[in-house]
Coordinates of C-alpha atoms and ligand atoms in Angstrom, one line a residue:
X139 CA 33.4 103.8 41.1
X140 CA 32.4 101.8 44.2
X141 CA 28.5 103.1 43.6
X142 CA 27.4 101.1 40.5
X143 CA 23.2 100.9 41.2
X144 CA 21.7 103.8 42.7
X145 CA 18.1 103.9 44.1
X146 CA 16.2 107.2 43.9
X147 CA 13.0 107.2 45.9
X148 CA 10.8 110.1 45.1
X149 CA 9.1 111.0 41.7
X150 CA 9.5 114.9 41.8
X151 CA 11.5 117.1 40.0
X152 CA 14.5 116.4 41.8
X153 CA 14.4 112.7 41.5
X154 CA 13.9 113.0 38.0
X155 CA 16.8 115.1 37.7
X156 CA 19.1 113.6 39.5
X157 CA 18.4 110.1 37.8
X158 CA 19.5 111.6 34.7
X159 CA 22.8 112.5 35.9
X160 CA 23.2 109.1 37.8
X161 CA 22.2 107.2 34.4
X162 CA 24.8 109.6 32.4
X163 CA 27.5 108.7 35.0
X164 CA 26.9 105.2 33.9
X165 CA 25.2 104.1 37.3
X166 CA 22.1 101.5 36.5
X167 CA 19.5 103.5 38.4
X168 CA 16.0 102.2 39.9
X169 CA 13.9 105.1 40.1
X170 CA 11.1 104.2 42.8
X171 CA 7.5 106.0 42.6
X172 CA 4.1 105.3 44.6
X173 CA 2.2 105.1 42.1
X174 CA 3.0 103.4 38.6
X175 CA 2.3 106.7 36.8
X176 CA 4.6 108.8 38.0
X177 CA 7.2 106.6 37.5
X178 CA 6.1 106.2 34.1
X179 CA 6.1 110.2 33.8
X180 CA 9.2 110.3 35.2
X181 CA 11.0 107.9 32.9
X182 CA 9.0 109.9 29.8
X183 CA 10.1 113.3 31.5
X184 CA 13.8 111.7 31.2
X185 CA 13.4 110.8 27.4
X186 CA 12.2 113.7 26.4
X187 CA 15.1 115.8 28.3
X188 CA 18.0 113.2 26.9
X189 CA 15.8 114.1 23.4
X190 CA 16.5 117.6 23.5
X191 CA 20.3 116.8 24.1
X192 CA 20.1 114.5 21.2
X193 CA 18.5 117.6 19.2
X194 CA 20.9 119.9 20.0
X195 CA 23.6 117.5 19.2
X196 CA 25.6 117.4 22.7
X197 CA 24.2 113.2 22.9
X198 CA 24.3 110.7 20.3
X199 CA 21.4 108.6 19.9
X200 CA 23.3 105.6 20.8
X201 CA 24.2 107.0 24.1
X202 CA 20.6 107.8 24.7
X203 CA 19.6 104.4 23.8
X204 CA 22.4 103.1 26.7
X205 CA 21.4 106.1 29.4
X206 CA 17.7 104.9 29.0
X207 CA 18.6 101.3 29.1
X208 CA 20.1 101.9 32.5
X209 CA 16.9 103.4 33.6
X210 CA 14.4 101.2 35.7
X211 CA 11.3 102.3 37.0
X212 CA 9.1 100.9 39.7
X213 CA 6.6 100.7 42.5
X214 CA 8.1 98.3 45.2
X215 CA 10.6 99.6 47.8
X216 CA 11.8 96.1 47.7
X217 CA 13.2 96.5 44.2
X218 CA 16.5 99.0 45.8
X219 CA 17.2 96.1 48.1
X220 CA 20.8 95.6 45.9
X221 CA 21.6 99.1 45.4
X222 CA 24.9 100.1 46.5
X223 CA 22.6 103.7 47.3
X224 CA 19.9 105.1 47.7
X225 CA 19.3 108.9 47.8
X226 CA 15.8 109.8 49.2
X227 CA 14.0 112.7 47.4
X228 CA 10.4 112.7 48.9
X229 CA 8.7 115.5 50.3
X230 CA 10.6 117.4 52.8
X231 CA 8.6 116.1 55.8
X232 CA 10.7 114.4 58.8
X233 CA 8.5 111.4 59.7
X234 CA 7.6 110.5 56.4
X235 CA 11.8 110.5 55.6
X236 CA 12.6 108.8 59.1
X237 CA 9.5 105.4 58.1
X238 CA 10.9 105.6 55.0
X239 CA 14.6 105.1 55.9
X240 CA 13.6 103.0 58.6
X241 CA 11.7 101.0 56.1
X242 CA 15.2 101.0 53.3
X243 CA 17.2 99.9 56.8
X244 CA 15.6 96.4 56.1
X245 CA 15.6 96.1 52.7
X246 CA 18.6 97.3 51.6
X247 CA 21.7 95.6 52.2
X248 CA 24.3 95.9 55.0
X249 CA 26.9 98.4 53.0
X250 CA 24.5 100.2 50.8
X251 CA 24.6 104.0 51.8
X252 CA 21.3 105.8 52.3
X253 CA 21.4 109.4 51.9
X254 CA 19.2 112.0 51.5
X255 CA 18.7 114.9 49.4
X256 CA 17.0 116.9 51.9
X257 CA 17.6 120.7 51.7
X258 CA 17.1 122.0 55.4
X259 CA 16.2 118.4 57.5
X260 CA 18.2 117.3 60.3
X261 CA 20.8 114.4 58.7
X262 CA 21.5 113.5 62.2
X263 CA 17.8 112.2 62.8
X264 CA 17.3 110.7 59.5
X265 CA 20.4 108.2 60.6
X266 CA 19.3 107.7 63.8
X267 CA 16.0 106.2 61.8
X268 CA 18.4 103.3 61.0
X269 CA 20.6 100.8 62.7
X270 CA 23.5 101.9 60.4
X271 CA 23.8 105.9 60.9
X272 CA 27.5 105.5 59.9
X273 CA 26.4 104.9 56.6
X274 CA 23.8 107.8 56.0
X275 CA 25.1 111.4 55.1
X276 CA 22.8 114.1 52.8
X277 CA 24.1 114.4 48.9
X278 CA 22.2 117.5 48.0
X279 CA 21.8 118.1 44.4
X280 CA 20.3 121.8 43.5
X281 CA 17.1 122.0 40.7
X282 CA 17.8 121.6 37.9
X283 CA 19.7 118.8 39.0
X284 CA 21.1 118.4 35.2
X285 CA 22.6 122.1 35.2
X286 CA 23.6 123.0 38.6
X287 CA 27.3 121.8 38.6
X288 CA 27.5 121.9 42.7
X289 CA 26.8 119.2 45.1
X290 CA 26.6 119.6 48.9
X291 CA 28.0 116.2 50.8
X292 CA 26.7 116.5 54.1
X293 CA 28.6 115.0 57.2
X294 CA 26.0 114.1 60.3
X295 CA 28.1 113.2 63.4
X296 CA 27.6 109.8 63.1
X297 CA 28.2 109.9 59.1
X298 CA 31.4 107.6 58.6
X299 CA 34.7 109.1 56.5
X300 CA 33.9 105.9 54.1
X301 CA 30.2 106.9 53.6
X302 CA 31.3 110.3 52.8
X303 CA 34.2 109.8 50.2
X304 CA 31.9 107.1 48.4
X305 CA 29.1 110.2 48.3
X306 CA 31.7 112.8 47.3
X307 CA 33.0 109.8 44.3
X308 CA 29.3 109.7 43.3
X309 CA 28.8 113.2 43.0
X310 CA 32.2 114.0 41.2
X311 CA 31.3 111.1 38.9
X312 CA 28.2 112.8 37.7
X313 CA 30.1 116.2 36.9
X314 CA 29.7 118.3 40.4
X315 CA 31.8 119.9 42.3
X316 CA 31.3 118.8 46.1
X317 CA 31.3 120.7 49.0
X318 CA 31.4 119.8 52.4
X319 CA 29.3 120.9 54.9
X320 CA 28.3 120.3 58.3
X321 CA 24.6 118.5 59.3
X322 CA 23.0 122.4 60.0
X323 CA 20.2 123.7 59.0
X324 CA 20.1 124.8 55.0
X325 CA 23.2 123.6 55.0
X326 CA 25.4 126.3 53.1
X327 CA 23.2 127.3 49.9
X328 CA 19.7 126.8 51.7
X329 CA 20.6 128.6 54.6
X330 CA 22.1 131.7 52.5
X331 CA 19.4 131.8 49.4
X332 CA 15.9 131.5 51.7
X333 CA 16.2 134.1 53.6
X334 CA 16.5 136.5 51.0
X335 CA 13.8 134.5 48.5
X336 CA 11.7 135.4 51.7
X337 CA 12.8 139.0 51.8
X338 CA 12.0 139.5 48.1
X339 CA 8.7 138.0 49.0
X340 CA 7.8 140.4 51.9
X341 CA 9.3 143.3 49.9
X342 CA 6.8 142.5 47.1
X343 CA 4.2 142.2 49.7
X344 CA 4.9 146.1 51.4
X345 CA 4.1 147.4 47.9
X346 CA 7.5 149.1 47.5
X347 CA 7.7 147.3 43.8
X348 CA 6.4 145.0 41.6
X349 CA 7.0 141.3 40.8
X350 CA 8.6 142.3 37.1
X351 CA 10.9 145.2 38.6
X352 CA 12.5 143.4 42.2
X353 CA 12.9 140.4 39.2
X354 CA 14.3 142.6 36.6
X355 CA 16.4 144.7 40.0
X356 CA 17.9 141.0 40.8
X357 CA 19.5 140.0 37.3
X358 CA 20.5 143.3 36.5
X359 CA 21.9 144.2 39.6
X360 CA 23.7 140.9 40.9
X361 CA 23.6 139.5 37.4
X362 CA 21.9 136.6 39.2
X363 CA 20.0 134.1 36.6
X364 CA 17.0 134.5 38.1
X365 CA 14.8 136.9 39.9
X366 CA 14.1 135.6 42.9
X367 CA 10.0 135.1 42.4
X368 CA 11.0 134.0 39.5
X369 CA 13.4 131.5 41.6
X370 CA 10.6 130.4 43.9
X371 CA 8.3 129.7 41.3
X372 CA 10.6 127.3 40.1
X373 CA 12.3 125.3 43.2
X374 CA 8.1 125.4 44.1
X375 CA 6.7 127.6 46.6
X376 CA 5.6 124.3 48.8
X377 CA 8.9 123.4 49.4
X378 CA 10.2 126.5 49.5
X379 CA 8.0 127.4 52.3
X380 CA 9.1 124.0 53.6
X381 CA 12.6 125.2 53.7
X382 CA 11.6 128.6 55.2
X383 CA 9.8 127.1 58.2
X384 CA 12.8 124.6 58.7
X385 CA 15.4 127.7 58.7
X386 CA 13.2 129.5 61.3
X387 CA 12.2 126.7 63.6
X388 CA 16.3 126.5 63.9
X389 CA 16.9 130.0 64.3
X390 CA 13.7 131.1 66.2
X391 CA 14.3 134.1 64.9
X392 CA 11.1 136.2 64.6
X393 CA 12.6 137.8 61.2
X394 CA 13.1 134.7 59.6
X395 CA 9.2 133.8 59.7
X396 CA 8.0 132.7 56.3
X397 CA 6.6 135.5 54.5
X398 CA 2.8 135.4 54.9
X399 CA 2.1 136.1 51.2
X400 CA 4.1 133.1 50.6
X401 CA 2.1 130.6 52.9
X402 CA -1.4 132.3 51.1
X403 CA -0.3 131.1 47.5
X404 CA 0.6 127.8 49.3
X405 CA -2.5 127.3 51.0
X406 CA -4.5 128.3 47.2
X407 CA -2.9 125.8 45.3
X408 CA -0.3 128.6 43.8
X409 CA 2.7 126.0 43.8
X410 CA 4.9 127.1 40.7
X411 CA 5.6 126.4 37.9
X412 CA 4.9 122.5 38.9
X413 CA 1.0 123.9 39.1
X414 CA 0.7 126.4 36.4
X415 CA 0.7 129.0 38.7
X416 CA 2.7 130.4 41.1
X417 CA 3.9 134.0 41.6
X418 CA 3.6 134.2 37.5
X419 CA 1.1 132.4 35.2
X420 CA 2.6 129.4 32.9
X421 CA -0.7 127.9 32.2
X422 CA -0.8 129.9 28.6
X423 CA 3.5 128.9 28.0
Ligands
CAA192 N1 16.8 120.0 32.8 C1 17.9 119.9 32.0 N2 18.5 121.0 31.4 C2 17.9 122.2 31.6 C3 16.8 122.4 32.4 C4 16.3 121.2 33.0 N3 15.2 121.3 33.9 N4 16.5 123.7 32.5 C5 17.4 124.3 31.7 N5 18.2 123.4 31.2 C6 19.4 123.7 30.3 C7 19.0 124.1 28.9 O1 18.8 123.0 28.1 C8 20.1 124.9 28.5 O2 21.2 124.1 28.1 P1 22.2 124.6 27.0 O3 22.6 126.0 27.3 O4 23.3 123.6 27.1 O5 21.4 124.6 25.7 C9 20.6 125.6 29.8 O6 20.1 124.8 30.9 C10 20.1 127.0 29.9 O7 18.6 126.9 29.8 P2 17.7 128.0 29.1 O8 18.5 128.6 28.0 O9 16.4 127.3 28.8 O10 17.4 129.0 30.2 P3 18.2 129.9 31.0 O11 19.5 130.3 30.4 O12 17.3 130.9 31.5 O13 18.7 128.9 32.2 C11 18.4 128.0 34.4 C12 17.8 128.3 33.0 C13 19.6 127.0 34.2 C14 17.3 127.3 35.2 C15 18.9 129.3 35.0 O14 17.9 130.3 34.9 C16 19.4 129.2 36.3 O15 20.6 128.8 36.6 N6 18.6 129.6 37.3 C17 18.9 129.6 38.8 C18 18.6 128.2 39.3 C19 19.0 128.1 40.7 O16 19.4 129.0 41.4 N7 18.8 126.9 41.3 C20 19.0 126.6 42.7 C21 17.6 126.6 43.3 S1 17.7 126.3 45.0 C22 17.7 124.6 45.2 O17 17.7 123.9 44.3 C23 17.9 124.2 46.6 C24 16.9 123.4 47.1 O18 17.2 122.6 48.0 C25 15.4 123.5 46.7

């Protein structure tokens, strides 16, 4: 594979996630947190998931020992400066991805690929942050990165044909099927699954049933995984509200307007699962 060390920058659930999967393919990875602790958490978070594998038996310890081995974690941007690529997975907030790209742009070096894992973001302006837009596309893994066995690649216009089949070689080597899509908002999962995680949201909100029936409604009537509060609770419901506003602002469709009980949990701290609360409880689980 032409990607050999991978930089993930971001210390959230899909960072984590998508480490592990890098690590199995047998990338060296440098995991890059703000803060020492959540690196370290992220690295534990990784152990303890490659421990359940061990448990279950579907990893030998040995190849634990070797995943883990390939794992680095640290604090300074400067660290990813010889990554072959990076893949962003901070907040979904444009200028904190465009000073950060702008910021791997001079550290990193001339043919490493920068992507981003953004869900709903414009790819387009995240290149233009850089003086090499040919070599930025969006690789967007789905949570939990470890599970979900799709990938979207995403093309911006200026994305080059050799930035793109490296990304779709990365992503096949860790196990996903790739998809292409064009640089549009929600790309093709995003812009299919908010609006109705929205719906389910407002439909709860009118009264017309309860959390536990339009959950139980969803699986049993689309054999679907997951309800969809159940759903939100897990992707988070900041950056599912994230994605929400993104998907209207493109639209400007009045109907596509976050759902306002969804923007109330956000604003109380409700965030998920990833705070204990969310639109069910997990602080007793
Ligand atoms: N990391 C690693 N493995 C995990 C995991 C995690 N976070 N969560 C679950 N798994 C594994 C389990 O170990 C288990 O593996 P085995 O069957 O091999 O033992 C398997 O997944 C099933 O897990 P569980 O039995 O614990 O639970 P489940 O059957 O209820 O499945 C689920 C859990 C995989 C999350 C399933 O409910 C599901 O697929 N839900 C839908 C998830 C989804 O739609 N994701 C997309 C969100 S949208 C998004 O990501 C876009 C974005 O940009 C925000």
């Amino acid at each position: 594979m032409t990607i050999k060390r991978v930089g993930i920058v971001g210390s959230g659930i899909m960072g984590s996630g998508v480490a592990e999967v890098a690590a199995k393919a047998g990338c060296e990875v440098v995991l890059r947190s703000r803060a020492q602790e959540s690196a370290d958490s992220m690295v534990a978070g990784l152990e303890k998931s490659l421990g359940k594998q061990v448990d279950k038996g579907r990893l030998e310890d040995a190849e634990r020992t070797a995943v883990l081995g390939r794992v680095r974690a640290v604090t300074e941007l400067s660290e990813l400066a010889d990554c072959d690529l990076v893949l962003e997975s901070i907040v979904e907030d444009l200028p904190a991805k465009l000073a950060l790209f702008g910021e791997l742009d001079g550290i990193c070096g001339d043919d490493a690929i920068l992507a981003t894992n953004t869900s709903t973001l414009s790819v387009a302006a995240i290149a233009a942050a850089t003086k090499r837009p040919d070599k930025v596309c969006g690789i967007h893994f789905f949570n939990p990165a470890p599970v979900m066995s799709v990938v979207e690649v995403v093309r911006a216009e200026s994305s080059s044909d050799a930035t793109i089949a490296a990304a779709r070689e990365f992503a096949e080597a860790c196990g996903k099927d790739v998809v292409d899509v064009r640089d549009q908002a929600g790309f093709i999962v995003n812009a299919l699954l908010f609006p109705y995680l929205n719906n389910a949201v407002n439909l709860l909100d009118s009264g017309a049933a309860t959390r536990d029936d339009i959950d139980t409604a969803m699986k049993g009537g689309c054999n679907f995984p997951m309800g969809p509060l159940e759903l939100l609770d897990l992707v988070g419901l900041d950056t599912s509200l994230a994605i929400i506003e993104a998907l209207h602002a493109a639209s400007g469709d009045p109907s596509d307007a976050p759902a306002p009980k969804l923007a109330a949990l956000v604003a109380e701290g409700k965030l998920g699962r990833k705070s204990g609360e969310g639109f069910y409880d997990y602080s007793k689980k």
